[in-house]
Amino acid sequence: MTMQRHETIRKPAAPGDAPNLRDYDATRAAFDWADAEREIDWLPDGGLNLAYEAIDRHVAHGNGAKPAMLWEGKNGEKETYTYEEMRRESNRFANVLAALGVRKGDRVFTFMERVPEIYFAVFGALKAGCVAGPLFSAFGPDPVKDRLEDSGAKVLVTQPELRAKIAEVIPQLPELERVIVVNKNERSKEPLAPGDLDYGALMREASPDFALIGATRDDYSLMHYTSGTTGKPKGAVHRHNAVIQHYLTGKWCLDLRPSDVYWCTADPGWVTGTSYGMSAPWTNGVTQVIYEGGFNARKWWQILQDYNVNVWYTAPTAIRMLMKSGAGLPQTFDLSSLRFAASVGEPLNPEAVEWGVEAIGMPFHDNWWQTETGGIMIANYASADIRPGSMGKPLPGVHPGIIDAEGNELPDGKEGNLAVRAPWPSMFQTYWRQQERYDSRFVNGWYVTGDEAVRDADGYYWFIGRSDDVINTAGHLVGPFEVESALIEHPAVAEAGVIGKPDPIAMEVVKAFVSLKDGYEPSDALRRELTGFAREKLAAAVAPREIEIIPSLPKTRSGKIMRRLLKARELGLDEGDTSTLEED
Ligand code: ATP
Ligand code: MG
């Protein structure tokens, strides 16, 4: 495959405002996880509690009055919480749980919008030694039931409208003992369902001091169900030790500094929203913006401007939606505070990396990781040149490789399975109640990620596709990402999803589905034009044989293109697990 098709974006050799990771090569050569203790001056010798390190530690060091959270509700309400207030609220919630008889290791789930109370509940649960599991608020009753049932959650913290949405499944969950309802609008208080508990009343009674339940580094902390892009979501379980990697990646990959205002657009229902919406930012002592509302291009630029955001972490789908509304729009806002912008969750098309330069005066920095890895593994760093379309280079201490089916490492330039030498601090510890499945992900000391990639001679990693999505056409392996990236360079194309369609002669042929930008209409002429366009950009074997224009691509609620669904629909097959499918 042709790896680099876009020009390298160079970084200044000696930036005036030197980033946290000034010399990637030197740091990587010298760093091992055993050195983490030296690199992180706050690491305690014995127990480790993620919530304490993220919140209380700052209070203990005299920074309690510093704002930790600047919250904006979807109707414009604003609330600010200092580190000290976060400490007190999370302690109160830990006391609430303890008083309810919740014990170490019990699962405490949340099903809430992005309101401040979700952060108090998750940190409170961690302080009480529980395993916290945040669920995305847009789920319907069935996905919520599946996850609560599978995890055996004992407590659910939710909100009135969300409680109503899942009312029918609550009685079907024998392990669920308590439902705690957070009603932010005290005046319009609906009566609680019988047996439910009122968050406000419990918290008023609870003490703001709590003696932390000792957690060892290996105690479970959070569990997240994967995005369900490739099949039924799995409950990846993490441990407190992950905080080491959260902190260091926040510093090295996102360039977080204690004086920063930071905005992560991910919901706590997905791992990005906890690792990089709770742990990494607050262990790094930043002030974090949390916006409850959903995507809106104008509103998002407004937030970046009004809160003077310095570091912004978002996702490819959001960037493509911002691109759809044009680079002119951000230019009408004052984004002079912004210093670093990063992206995760899906491959980031080179077009999108470069659009950053035009729209916000800097490229988007792509990085790669998964629910299972718990933290960033491969990244584009503030100090390092960017090869647009590449995921970047491994985090110091992380050792990925490209391996074949037997677990043998392949040389540079050879495509294969992306794997990582186990372990690393934020590595998942099990798939909940599916230990065999967990074990099956490890071969020869490698954790096999399920993604295909290739490494170039300079150590940059290039994503090809998920192993399930890679297409075999007439003996060539084709990654959907390469084809999709070429198609979205056409001015009419907003998004593209590419699949392999079974073919009697070629085994599979490449078929592309595209959605159009505003102002373009589907037509045969446009389809022909796109076919010609793709043939100019791609090798003959790789260019799509068929292109179909559809109104929008099926995506998970976290914004990932579900190619398996495009394929199932194309072939008239069963759609499989669609619990995370976004509804139009
Ligand atoms: P499931 O495992 O349930 O199918 P999922 O893999 O989408 O869902 P996540 O753990 O949320 O669940 O996503 C991780 C995956 O997202 C990666 O394995 C990879 O396929 C994709 N991904 C994340 N970041 C990047 C990136 N920077 N470039 C390319 N792909 C990425
Ligand atoms: Mg996955």
Coordinates of C-alpha atoms and ligand atoms in Angstrom, one line a residue:
M1 CA 0.0 0.0 0.0
T2 CA 1.1 3.6 -0.5
M3 CA 1.4 4.9 3.0
Q4 CA 2.1 8.6 2.9
R5 CA 0.1 10.5 0.3
H6 CA 0.1 13.9 2.1
E7 CA 2.9 16.1 3.0
T8 CA 4.5 15.9 6.5
I9 CA 3.4 18.7 8.8
R10 CA 6.6 19.9 10.5
K11 CA 6.8 21.1 14.0
P12 CA 9.2 23.9 15.0
A13 CA 12.6 22.4 16.1
A14 CA 12.7 24.4 19.3
P15 CA 9.2 25.5 20.1
G16 CA 9.1 28.6 22.2
D17 CA 6.4 27.1 24.4
A18 CA 8.1 23.7 24.7
P19 CA 5.7 20.8 25.1
N20 CA 5.7 18.3 27.9
L21 CA 7.4 15.7 25.8
R22 CA 10.2 17.7 24.4
D23 CA 12.3 14.9 22.9
Y24 CA 10.3 11.9 22.0
D25 CA 13.2 9.7 20.9
A26 CA 15.3 10.3 23.9
T27 CA 12.4 9.8 26.3
R28 CA 11.3 6.6 24.6
A29 CA 14.8 5.2 24.6
A30 CA 15.2 5.8 28.3
F31 CA 11.7 5.1 29.7
D32 CA 10.3 1.9 31.1
W33 CA 7.1 1.5 33.2
A34 CA 9.4 0.5 36.1
D35 CA 10.5 4.2 35.8
A36 CA 7.0 5.4 36.4
E37 CA 7.8 6.0 40.0
R38 CA 10.6 8.3 39.1
E39 CA 8.5 10.1 36.4
I40 CA 5.5 10.6 38.7
D41 CA 6.5 12.2 41.9
W42 CA 3.1 11.6 43.5
L43 CA 2.8 7.9 43.2
P44 CA 2.3 6.3 46.6
D45 CA 4.2 3.2 47.7
G46 CA 1.3 1.1 48.7
G47 CA -2.4 1.4 47.8
L48 CA -3.6 3.6 44.9
N49 CA -7.0 5.1 44.4
L50 CA -7.8 6.8 41.2
A51 CA -10.3 9.2 42.7
Y52 CA -7.9 10.3 45.4
E53 CA -5.1 10.9 42.9
A54 CA -7.4 12.8 40.6
I55 CA -9.1 15.0 43.2
D56 CA -8.1 14.9 46.9
R57 CA -4.3 15.0 46.2
H58 CA -4.7 18.5 44.8
V59 CA -6.6 19.6 47.9
A60 CA -3.9 18.0 50.1
H61 CA -1.3 20.1 48.2
G62 CA -3.1 23.4 48.8
N63 CA -5.0 23.6 45.5
G64 CA -8.5 23.0 46.8
A65 CA -9.8 26.4 45.7
K66 CA -8.9 25.8 42.1
P67 CA -11.8 25.2 39.7
A68 CA -11.8 21.6 38.6
M69 CA -15.1 21.6 36.6
L70 CA -16.8 24.4 34.6
W71 CA -20.1 22.8 33.7
E72 CA -22.6 24.1 31.2
G73 CA -26.0 22.5 31.0
K74 CA -27.9 21.9 27.7
N75 CA -30.2 24.9 28.6
G76 CA -27.3 27.2 29.3
E77 CA -27.2 26.7 33.1
K78 CA -23.7 27.1 34.6
E79 CA -22.1 25.5 37.7
T80 CA -18.5 25.6 38.8
Y81 CA -16.9 23.1 41.2
T82 CA -13.5 23.5 42.8
Y83 CA -11.2 20.5 43.6
E84 CA -12.3 20.9 47.3
E85 CA -16.0 20.8 46.3
M86 CA -15.4 17.7 44.1
R87 CA -13.6 16.1 47.1
R88 CA -16.6 16.8 49.4
E89 CA -19.3 15.7 46.9
S90 CA -17.5 12.5 46.0
N91 CA -16.9 11.8 49.7
R92 CA -20.6 12.3 50.4
F93 CA -21.5 9.9 47.7
A94 CA -19.0 7.3 49.1
N95 CA -20.7 7.7 52.5
V96 CA -24.1 7.2 50.8
L97 CA -23.0 4.0 49.3
A98 CA -21.4 2.8 52.5
A99 CA -24.6 3.5 54.4
L100 CA -26.6 1.4 51.9
G101 CA -24.4 -1.5 52.6
V102 CA -22.5 -1.4 49.3
R103 CA -19.2 -3.2 49.7
K104 CA -15.8 -3.3 48.0
G105 CA -16.1 -4.8 44.5
D106 CA -19.8 -4.2 44.1
R107 CA -20.8 -2.7 40.7
V108 CA -22.3 0.8 40.8
F109 CA -23.6 2.0 37.5
T110 CA -24.7 5.4 36.3
F111 CA -27.2 6.1 33.6
M112 CA -27.1 9.9 33.4
E113 CA -26.6 12.9 31.2
R114 CA -23.3 14.7 31.4
V115 CA -24.3 16.4 34.7
P116 CA -21.9 17.2 37.6
E117 CA -23.5 14.4 39.7
I118 CA -22.2 11.7 37.4
Y119 CA -18.7 12.7 38.3
F120 CA -19.5 12.8 42.0
A121 CA -21.1 9.3 41.7
V122 CA -18.2 7.7 39.8
F123 CA -15.5 9.1 42.1
G124 CA -17.6 8.4 45.2
A125 CA -18.0 4.8 44.0
L126 CA -14.2 4.5 43.4
K127 CA -13.5 5.9 46.9
A128 CA -15.9 3.3 48.4
G129 CA -14.0 0.5 46.6
C130 CA -16.7 -0.2 44.1
V131 CA -16.4 -0.9 40.3
A132 CA -18.0 2.1 38.5
G133 CA -19.8 1.6 35.2
P134 CA -21.1 4.6 33.4
L135 CA -23.8 4.0 30.7
F136 CA -24.5 6.3 27.9
S137 CA -27.7 8.2 28.4
A138 CA -29.0 7.7 24.8
F139 CA -29.3 4.0 25.3
G140 CA -32.8 2.5 25.2
P141 CA -34.2 0.0 27.8
D142 CA -32.7 -3.2 26.2
P143 CA -29.0 -2.1 26.1
V144 CA -29.3 -0.8 29.6
K145 CA -30.8 -4.1 30.8
D146 CA -28.2 -6.2 29.0
R147 CA -25.3 -4.2 30.7
L148 CA -26.9 -4.1 34.2
E149 CA -27.7 -7.8 34.0
D150 CA -24.3 -8.8 32.6
S151 CA -22.4 -6.7 35.2
G152 CA -24.7 -7.7 38.1
A153 CA -24.9 -4.1 39.1
K154 CA -26.1 -3.5 42.7
V155 CA -26.8 0.2 42.5
L156 CA -28.0 2.4 39.6
V157 CA -27.7 6.2 39.7
T158 CA -30.0 7.9 37.2
Q159 CA -32.2 10.8 36.5
P160 CA -36.0 11.1 36.4
E161 CA -36.5 11.1 32.6
L162 CA -34.0 8.3 32.1
R163 CA -35.5 6.3 35.0
A164 CA -38.9 6.6 33.2
K165 CA -37.3 5.4 29.9
I166 CA -36.1 2.1 31.5
A167 CA -38.9 1.6 34.0
E168 CA -40.0 -1.7 32.4
V169 CA -36.6 -3.4 32.8
I170 CA -35.8 -2.4 36.4
P171 CA -38.0 -5.2 37.9
Q172 CA -36.3 -7.7 35.7
L173 CA -32.9 -7.2 37.4
P174 CA -32.7 -9.3 40.5
E175 CA -29.2 -8.2 41.4
L176 CA -30.1 -4.5 41.3
E177 CA -30.8 -3.5 44.9
R178 CA -31.0 0.3 44.8
V179 CA -32.0 3.0 42.3
I180 CA -30.8 6.4 43.3
V181 CA -32.5 9.3 41.4
V182 CA -30.8 12.6 40.8
N183 CA -33.4 15.4 40.3
K184 CA -31.6 18.6 39.3
N185 CA -34.8 20.4 39.1
E186 CA -35.9 20.3 42.8
R187 CA -38.9 22.5 42.2
S188 CA -40.6 20.3 39.7
K189 CA -40.1 17.2 41.8
E190 CA -42.0 14.2 40.5
P191 CA -42.7 11.6 43.2
L192 CA -40.2 8.8 43.2
A193 CA -41.1 5.3 42.1
P194 CA -41.7 3.0 45.1
G195 CA -38.4 1.8 46.5
D196 CA -36.3 4.5 44.7
L197 CA -34.0 6.7 46.7
D198 CA -33.6 10.5 46.4
Y199 CA -30.0 11.5 45.7
G200 CA -30.5 15.1 47.1
A201 CA -31.9 13.8 50.4
L202 CA -29.2 11.2 50.8
M203 CA -26.4 13.7 50.0
R204 CA -27.7 16.3 52.5
E205 CA -27.5 13.7 55.3
A206 CA -24.0 12.5 54.3
S207 CA -20.7 13.7 55.7
P208 CA -18.2 15.4 53.4
D209 CA -15.4 13.4 55.0
F210 CA -14.8 9.8 54.1
A211 CA -12.0 7.4 55.1
L212 CA -10.9 5.9 51.7
I213 CA -11.5 2.2 51.3
G214 CA -8.0 1.0 50.6
A215 CA -7.5 -0.1 47.0
T216 CA -4.5 -1.9 45.8
R217 CA -3.2 -1.1 42.3
D218 CA -4.8 -4.2 41.0
D219 CA -8.3 -3.6 42.4
Y220 CA -10.9 -3.1 39.8
S221 CA -11.9 0.5 39.2
L222 CA -14.1 1.0 36.1
M223 CA -15.8 -1.2 33.6
H224 CA -16.8 -0.1 30.2
Y225 CA -18.7 -2.0 27.5
T226 CA -17.0 -1.6 24.1
S227 CA -18.6 0.4 21.4
G228 CA -20.2 -2.6 19.7
T229 CA -18.8 -1.7 16.3
T230 CA -17.9 -5.2 15.4
G231 CA -20.4 -7.2 17.5
K232 CA -21.9 -7.6 20.9
P233 CA -20.3 -5.2 23.4
K234 CA -17.9 -6.7 25.9
G235 CA -17.4 -5.5 29.5
A236 CA -13.7 -4.5 29.7
V237 CA -12.7 -4.3 33.3
H238 CA -9.9 -1.9 34.5
R239 CA -7.9 -1.4 37.7
H240 CA -6.8 1.6 39.7
N241 CA -3.3 1.2 38.4
A242 CA -4.5 2.6 35.0
V243 CA -4.2 6.1 36.6
I244 CA -0.4 5.9 35.9
Q245 CA -1.0 5.7 32.2
H246 CA -3.8 8.2 32.3
Y247 CA -1.6 10.8 33.9
L248 CA 1.4 10.3 31.7
T249 CA -0.6 10.2 28.5
G250 CA -2.5 13.3 29.5
K251 CA 0.9 15.0 30.0
W252 CA 2.8 13.5 27.0
C253 CA 0.1 12.9 24.4
L254 CA -2.4 15.7 25.2
D255 CA 0.3 18.1 26.5
L256 CA -1.8 18.9 29.6
R257 CA -0.4 21.5 32.0
P258 CA -1.9 22.5 35.4
S259 CA -2.7 26.0 34.1
D260 CA -4.8 24.6 31.2
V261 CA -8.5 24.7 30.4
Y262 CA -9.3 21.5 28.8
W263 CA -12.3 20.2 26.9
C264 CA -13.0 16.5 26.1
T265 CA -16.1 16.1 24.0
A266 CA -16.6 12.4 24.8
D267 CA -19.4 11.1 27.1
P268 CA -18.4 9.2 30.3
G269 CA -20.4 6.4 28.9
W270 CA -17.4 5.6 26.7
V271 CA -13.9 5.0 27.9
T272 CA -12.6 8.2 26.4
G273 CA -15.0 10.1 28.7
T274 CA -13.5 8.5 31.8
S275 CA -9.8 8.0 31.0
Y276 CA -9.6 11.4 29.4
G277 CA -12.8 13.1 30.8
M278 CA -12.0 12.3 34.4
S279 CA -8.7 10.6 35.2
A280 CA -6.1 12.2 32.9
P281 CA -7.2 15.8 33.1
W282 CA -7.8 15.9 36.9
T283 CA -4.6 14.0 37.8
N284 CA -2.9 16.6 35.7
G285 CA -4.6 19.3 37.7
V286 CA -6.4 21.1 34.9
T287 CA -9.7 23.0 34.8
Q288 CA -12.1 21.0 32.8
V289 CA -15.0 22.2 30.7
I290 CA -18.0 19.9 30.6
Y291 CA -20.8 20.6 28.2
E292 CA -24.0 18.6 28.7
G293 CA -25.4 19.3 25.2
G294 CA -24.8 17.4 22.1
F295 CA -23.1 18.3 18.8
N296 CA -23.7 21.7 17.3
A297 CA -21.0 23.3 15.2
R298 CA -21.6 26.9 16.2
K299 CA -22.0 26.0 19.9
W300 CA -18.8 24.0 19.9
W301 CA -16.7 26.9 18.5
Q302 CA -18.4 29.1 20.9
I303 CA -17.4 26.9 23.8
L304 CA -13.8 26.8 22.6
Q305 CA -13.8 30.6 22.5
D306 CA -15.8 31.5 25.6
Y307 CA -14.0 29.2 28.0
N308 CA -10.6 30.0 26.5
V309 CA -10.0 26.3 26.0
N310 CA -6.2 25.4 25.6
V311 CA -6.4 21.7 24.9
W312 CA -9.3 20.0 23.0
Y313 CA -9.8 16.3 22.6
T314 CA -12.5 15.1 20.2
A315 CA -13.3 12.5 17.6
P316 CA -13.1 12.1 13.8
T317 CA -16.9 12.0 13.3
A318 CA -17.2 15.4 15.1
I319 CA -14.3 16.8 13.1
R320 CA -16.0 15.7 9.8
M321 CA -19.2 17.3 10.9
L322 CA -17.4 20.5 11.7
M323 CA -15.8 20.3 8.3
K324 CA -19.2 20.0 6.8
S325 CA -20.2 23.4 8.1
G326 CA -17.0 24.9 6.7
A327 CA -13.7 26.5 7.8
G328 CA -15.2 30.0 7.6
L329 CA -17.3 29.5 10.8
P330 CA -14.4 28.9 13.2
Q331 CA -12.6 31.9 11.7
T332 CA -15.4 34.1 13.1
F333 CA -14.5 33.1 16.7
D334 CA -11.5 34.0 18.8
L335 CA -9.7 30.7 19.2
S336 CA -6.4 32.2 20.2
S337 CA -6.2 30.3 23.5
L338 CA -6.3 26.9 21.7
R339 CA -2.8 25.3 21.8
F340 CA -3.4 21.6 21.1
A341 CA -6.1 19.6 19.4
A342 CA -6.4 15.8 19.4
S343 CA -8.6 13.1 18.1
V344 CA -9.4 9.4 18.8
G345 CA -12.0 6.8 18.1
E346 CA -11.7 6.1 14.4
P347 CA -9.1 6.6 11.8
L348 CA -8.6 10.3 11.1
N349 CA -8.5 11.1 7.4
P350 CA -5.5 13.1 6.3
E351 CA -8.0 15.6 4.9
A352 CA -9.2 16.2 8.4
V353 CA -5.8 16.6 9.9
E354 CA -4.9 19.3 7.4
W355 CA -8.3 21.0 7.7
G356 CA -7.3 21.7 11.3
V357 CA -4.5 23.9 10.0
E358 CA -6.9 25.9 7.9
A359 CA -9.8 26.1 10.4
I360 CA -8.0 26.4 13.8
G361 CA -4.4 27.2 12.9
M362 CA -3.1 23.7 13.9
P363 CA -3.4 20.1 12.8
F364 CA -5.5 17.6 14.6
H365 CA -3.3 15.1 16.4
D366 CA -4.6 11.6 15.9
N367 CA -4.0 9.0 18.5
W368 CA -4.9 5.3 18.8
W369 CA -6.2 3.2 21.6
Q370 CA -9.2 1.0 22.6
T371 CA -11.5 0.3 25.5
E372 CA -9.3 -2.6 26.2
T373 CA -6.0 -0.7 26.3
G374 CA -7.6 1.8 28.8
G375 CA -5.3 4.6 27.7
I376 CA -3.5 6.1 24.7
M377 CA -1.0 3.7 23.1
I378 CA 0.1 5.4 19.8
A379 CA 0.0 9.1 19.3
N380 CA 1.0 12.2 17.4
Y381 CA 2.8 14.4 19.9
A382 CA 2.9 18.2 20.2
S383 CA 6.7 18.1 19.6
A384 CA 6.7 15.6 16.7
D385 CA 6.2 16.0 13.0
I386 CA 2.8 14.7 11.7
R387 CA 2.5 12.4 8.7
P388 CA -1.2 13.0 8.0
G389 CA -3.1 9.7 8.0
S390 CA -0.7 8.1 10.5
M391 CA -1.7 7.3 14.1
G392 CA 1.8 8.4 15.1
K393 CA 4.3 6.6 17.3
P394 CA 4.1 4.5 20.5
L395 CA 3.8 6.1 23.9
P396 CA 7.2 5.7 25.7
G397 CA 6.9 2.4 27.6
V398 CA 4.5 0.9 25.1
H399 CA 5.8 -1.7 22.6
P400 CA 3.5 -2.5 19.7
G401 CA 4.3 -4.8 16.9
I402 CA 2.8 -6.0 13.6
I403 CA 2.4 -9.7 13.8
D404 CA 1.2 -12.6 11.7
A405 CA -1.5 -15.1 12.7
E406 CA 1.0 -17.2 14.6
G407 CA 2.3 -14.3 16.7
N408 CA 5.5 -13.7 14.8
E409 CA 6.6 -10.1 14.4
L410 CA 6.7 -8.7 10.8
P411 CA 9.2 -6.2 9.5
D412 CA 8.6 -2.6 8.7
G413 CA 6.4 -2.0 5.7
K414 CA 4.5 -5.4 6.1
E415 CA 0.8 -5.3 6.9
G416 CA -0.5 -7.4 9.7
N417 CA -2.2 -7.5 13.1
L418 CA -1.5 -4.7 15.4
A419 CA -0.4 -6.2 18.7
V420 CA 1.1 -4.8 21.9
R421 CA 3.5 -6.5 24.3
A422 CA 1.6 -7.2 27.5
P423 CA 1.2 -5.8 30.1
W424 CA 1.0 -2.0 30.4
P425 CA -0.4 0.0 33.4
S426 CA -3.9 0.6 31.9
M427 CA -4.4 -2.8 30.3
F428 CA -7.8 -4.3 30.9
Q429 CA -7.9 -7.1 33.4
T430 CA -10.7 -9.2 32.0
Y431 CA -13.9 -9.2 30.0
W432 CA -16.5 -9.4 32.7
R433 CA -17.6 -13.0 33.2
Q434 CA -15.9 -13.9 29.9
Q435 CA -12.4 -14.9 31.0
E436 CA -11.9 -17.3 28.0
R437 CA -12.6 -14.6 25.6
Y438 CA -10.1 -12.4 27.4
D439 CA -7.4 -15.1 27.3
S440 CA -8.0 -15.6 23.5
R441 CA -6.8 -12.0 22.9
F442 CA -3.3 -12.9 23.9
V443 CA -0.8 -14.8 21.8
N444 CA 2.9 -15.3 22.5
G445 CA 3.0 -12.5 25.0
W446 CA 1.2 -10.1 22.6
Y447 CA -2.2 -8.6 23.1
V448 CA -3.8 -8.8 19.7
T449 CA -5.9 -5.7 19.1
G450 CA -8.2 -6.8 16.3
D451 CA -6.9 -3.9 14.1
E452 CA -4.6 -4.2 11.1
A453 CA -1.8 -1.8 10.6
V454 CA 1.7 -1.3 9.1
R455 CA 4.7 0.5 10.5
D456 CA 7.0 2.6 8.2
A457 CA 10.8 2.7 8.4
D458 CA 10.7 5.7 10.7
G459 CA 8.4 4.1 13.3
Y460 CA 5.1 5.7 12.4
Y461 CA 2.1 3.4 12.5
W462 CA -0.6 3.5 9.8
F463 CA -4.1 2.1 10.4
I464 CA -5.5 -0.2 7.7
G465 CA -8.8 -1.3 9.1
R466 CA -10.3 -3.6 11.7
S467 CA -9.3 -7.1 11.0
D468 CA -13.0 -8.0 10.3
D469 CA -13.3 -5.1 7.8
V470 CA -10.2 -5.7 5.7
I471 CA -11.1 -6.7 2.1
N472 CA -9.5 -9.4 0.1
T473 CA -9.9 -8.6 -3.6
A474 CA -8.2 -10.7 -6.2
G475 CA -5.3 -11.4 -3.9
H476 CA -4.9 -7.8 -2.6
L477 CA -5.7 -6.8 0.9
V478 CA -7.5 -3.5 1.0
G479 CA -8.1 -1.4 4.0
P480 CA -11.4 0.5 4.0
F481 CA -9.7 3.5 5.6
E482 CA -7.5 4.2 2.5
V483 CA -10.4 4.1 0.2
E484 CA -12.7 6.2 2.4
S485 CA -10.0 8.8 2.9
A486 CA -9.6 9.1 -0.9
L487 CA -13.3 9.5 -1.4
I488 CA -13.8 12.2 1.2
E489 CA -11.3 14.3 -0.6
H490 CA -14.0 14.9 -3.2
P491 CA -15.8 18.1 -2.5
A492 CA -19.2 16.5 -2.6
V493 CA -18.5 13.7 -0.1
A494 CA -19.1 14.1 3.6
E495 CA -18.5 10.5 4.8
A496 CA -17.6 7.2 3.3
G497 CA -17.9 3.6 4.5
V498 CA -16.3 0.8 2.5
I499 CA -16.9 -2.9 2.6
G500 CA -15.9 -6.1 0.7
K501 CA -18.8 -7.6 -1.3
P502 CA -18.5 -11.3 -2.0
D503 CA -17.7 -11.9 -5.7
P504 CA -17.4 -15.3 -7.5
I505 CA -14.2 -14.3 -9.3
A506 CA -12.3 -11.7 -7.2
M507 CA -13.4 -13.2 -3.8
E508 CA -14.5 -9.8 -2.8
V509 CA -15.0 -6.5 -4.6
V510 CA -14.7 -3.1 -3.0
K511 CA -18.0 -1.3 -2.5
A512 CA -18.2 2.2 -1.1
F513 CA -21.2 3.9 0.5
V514 CA -21.0 7.7 0.6
S515 CA -23.1 10.4 2.1
L516 CA -23.0 13.9 0.6
K517 CA -22.3 17.4 1.9
D518 CA -25.1 19.9 2.1
G519 CA -25.9 21.3 -1.3
Y520 CA -25.1 18.2 -3.3
E521 CA -27.8 15.8 -4.7
P522 CA -27.3 12.2 -5.6
S523 CA -27.2 11.4 -9.3
D524 CA -25.8 8.9 -11.7
A525 CA -23.5 11.6 -13.0
L526 CA -22.1 12.2 -9.6
R527 CA -21.7 8.5 -9.0
R528 CA -19.7 8.2 -12.2
E529 CA -17.6 11.2 -11.2
L530 CA -16.8 9.7 -7.8
T531 CA -15.8 6.4 -9.5
G532 CA -13.4 8.3 -11.8
F533 CA -12.1 10.4 -8.9
A534 CA -11.3 7.3 -6.8
R535 CA -9.6 5.6 -9.7
E536 CA -7.3 8.6 -10.1
K537 CA -6.4 8.6 -6.4
L538 CA -6.1 4.8 -5.8
A539 CA -4.5 1.8 -7.4
A540 CA -6.8 0.0 -9.8
A541 CA -7.2 -3.0 -7.5
V542 CA -8.1 -0.8 -4.6
A543 CA -10.6 1.7 -6.2
P544 CA -14.2 0.8 -5.5
R545 CA -16.0 -1.2 -8.1
E546 CA -19.3 0.1 -6.9
I547 CA -20.4 3.3 -5.2
E548 CA -23.7 3.9 -3.6
I549 CA -24.9 7.3 -2.4
I550 CA -27.0 7.0 0.9
P551 CA -28.4 9.8 3.1
S552 CA -26.2 8.9 6.1
L553 CA -24.0 6.1 7.3
P554 CA -25.0 3.8 10.2
K555 CA -22.9 4.7 13.2
T556 CA -22.5 3.7 16.8
R557 CA -23.7 6.2 19.4
S558 CA -20.1 7.0 19.9
G559 CA -19.8 8.0 16.3
K560 CA -18.1 5.0 14.7
I561 CA -19.1 3.9 11.2
M562 CA -20.6 0.4 11.4
R563 CA -19.2 -1.3 8.3
R564 CA -20.5 -4.7 9.5
L565 CA -24.1 -3.2 9.2
L566 CA -23.5 -1.8 5.7
K567 CA -22.3 -5.3 4.8
A568 CA -25.2 -7.1 6.4
R569 CA -27.7 -4.8 4.8
E570 CA -26.0 -5.1 1.4
L571 CA -26.1 -8.9 1.6
G572 CA -29.5 -9.1 3.3
L573 CA -28.1 -10.8 6.3
D574 CA -29.0 -10.6 10.0
E575 CA -27.9 -7.3 11.5
G576 CA -26.5 -8.8 14.7
D577 CA -26.2 -6.7 17.9
T578 CA -27.4 -3.2 17.1
S579 CA -27.7 -2.0 20.7
T580 CA -25.2 0.8 20.2
L581 CA -26.6 1.9 16.8
E582 CA -27.4 5.6 16.6
E583 CA -30.9 6.4 15.5
D584 CA -31.5 9.1 12.9
Ligands
ATP1 P1 -16.3 -3.4 19.6 O1 -15.0 -3.8 20.2 O2 -17.4 -3.6 20.5 O3 -16.5 -3.8 18.2 P2 -15.0 -0.8 19.2 O4 -13.8 -1.6 18.9 O5 -15.4 0.3 18.2 O6 -16.2 -1.8 19.5 P3 -13.7 0.9 21.1 O7 -12.9 0.2 22.1 O8 -14.5 2.0 21.6 O9 -14.8 -0.2 20.6 O10 -12.9 1.3 19.9 C1 -11.6 1.0 19.6 C2 -11.4 0.8 18.2 O11 -11.6 2.1 17.5 C3 -10.0 0.5 17.8 O12 -9.7 -0.9 17.9 C4 -9.9 0.9 16.3 O13 -10.5 0.0 15.4 C5 -10.7 2.2 16.4 N1 -9.9 3.4 16.6 C6 -9.7 4.1 17.7 N2 -8.8 5.1 17.5 C7 -8.4 5.0 16.3 C8 -7.4 5.7 15.5 N3 -6.8 6.8 15.9 N4 -7.2 5.3 14.2 C9 -7.9 4.2 13.7 N5 -8.8 3.5 14.4 C10 -9.0 3.9 15.7
MG2 MG -13.0 -3.4 19.7

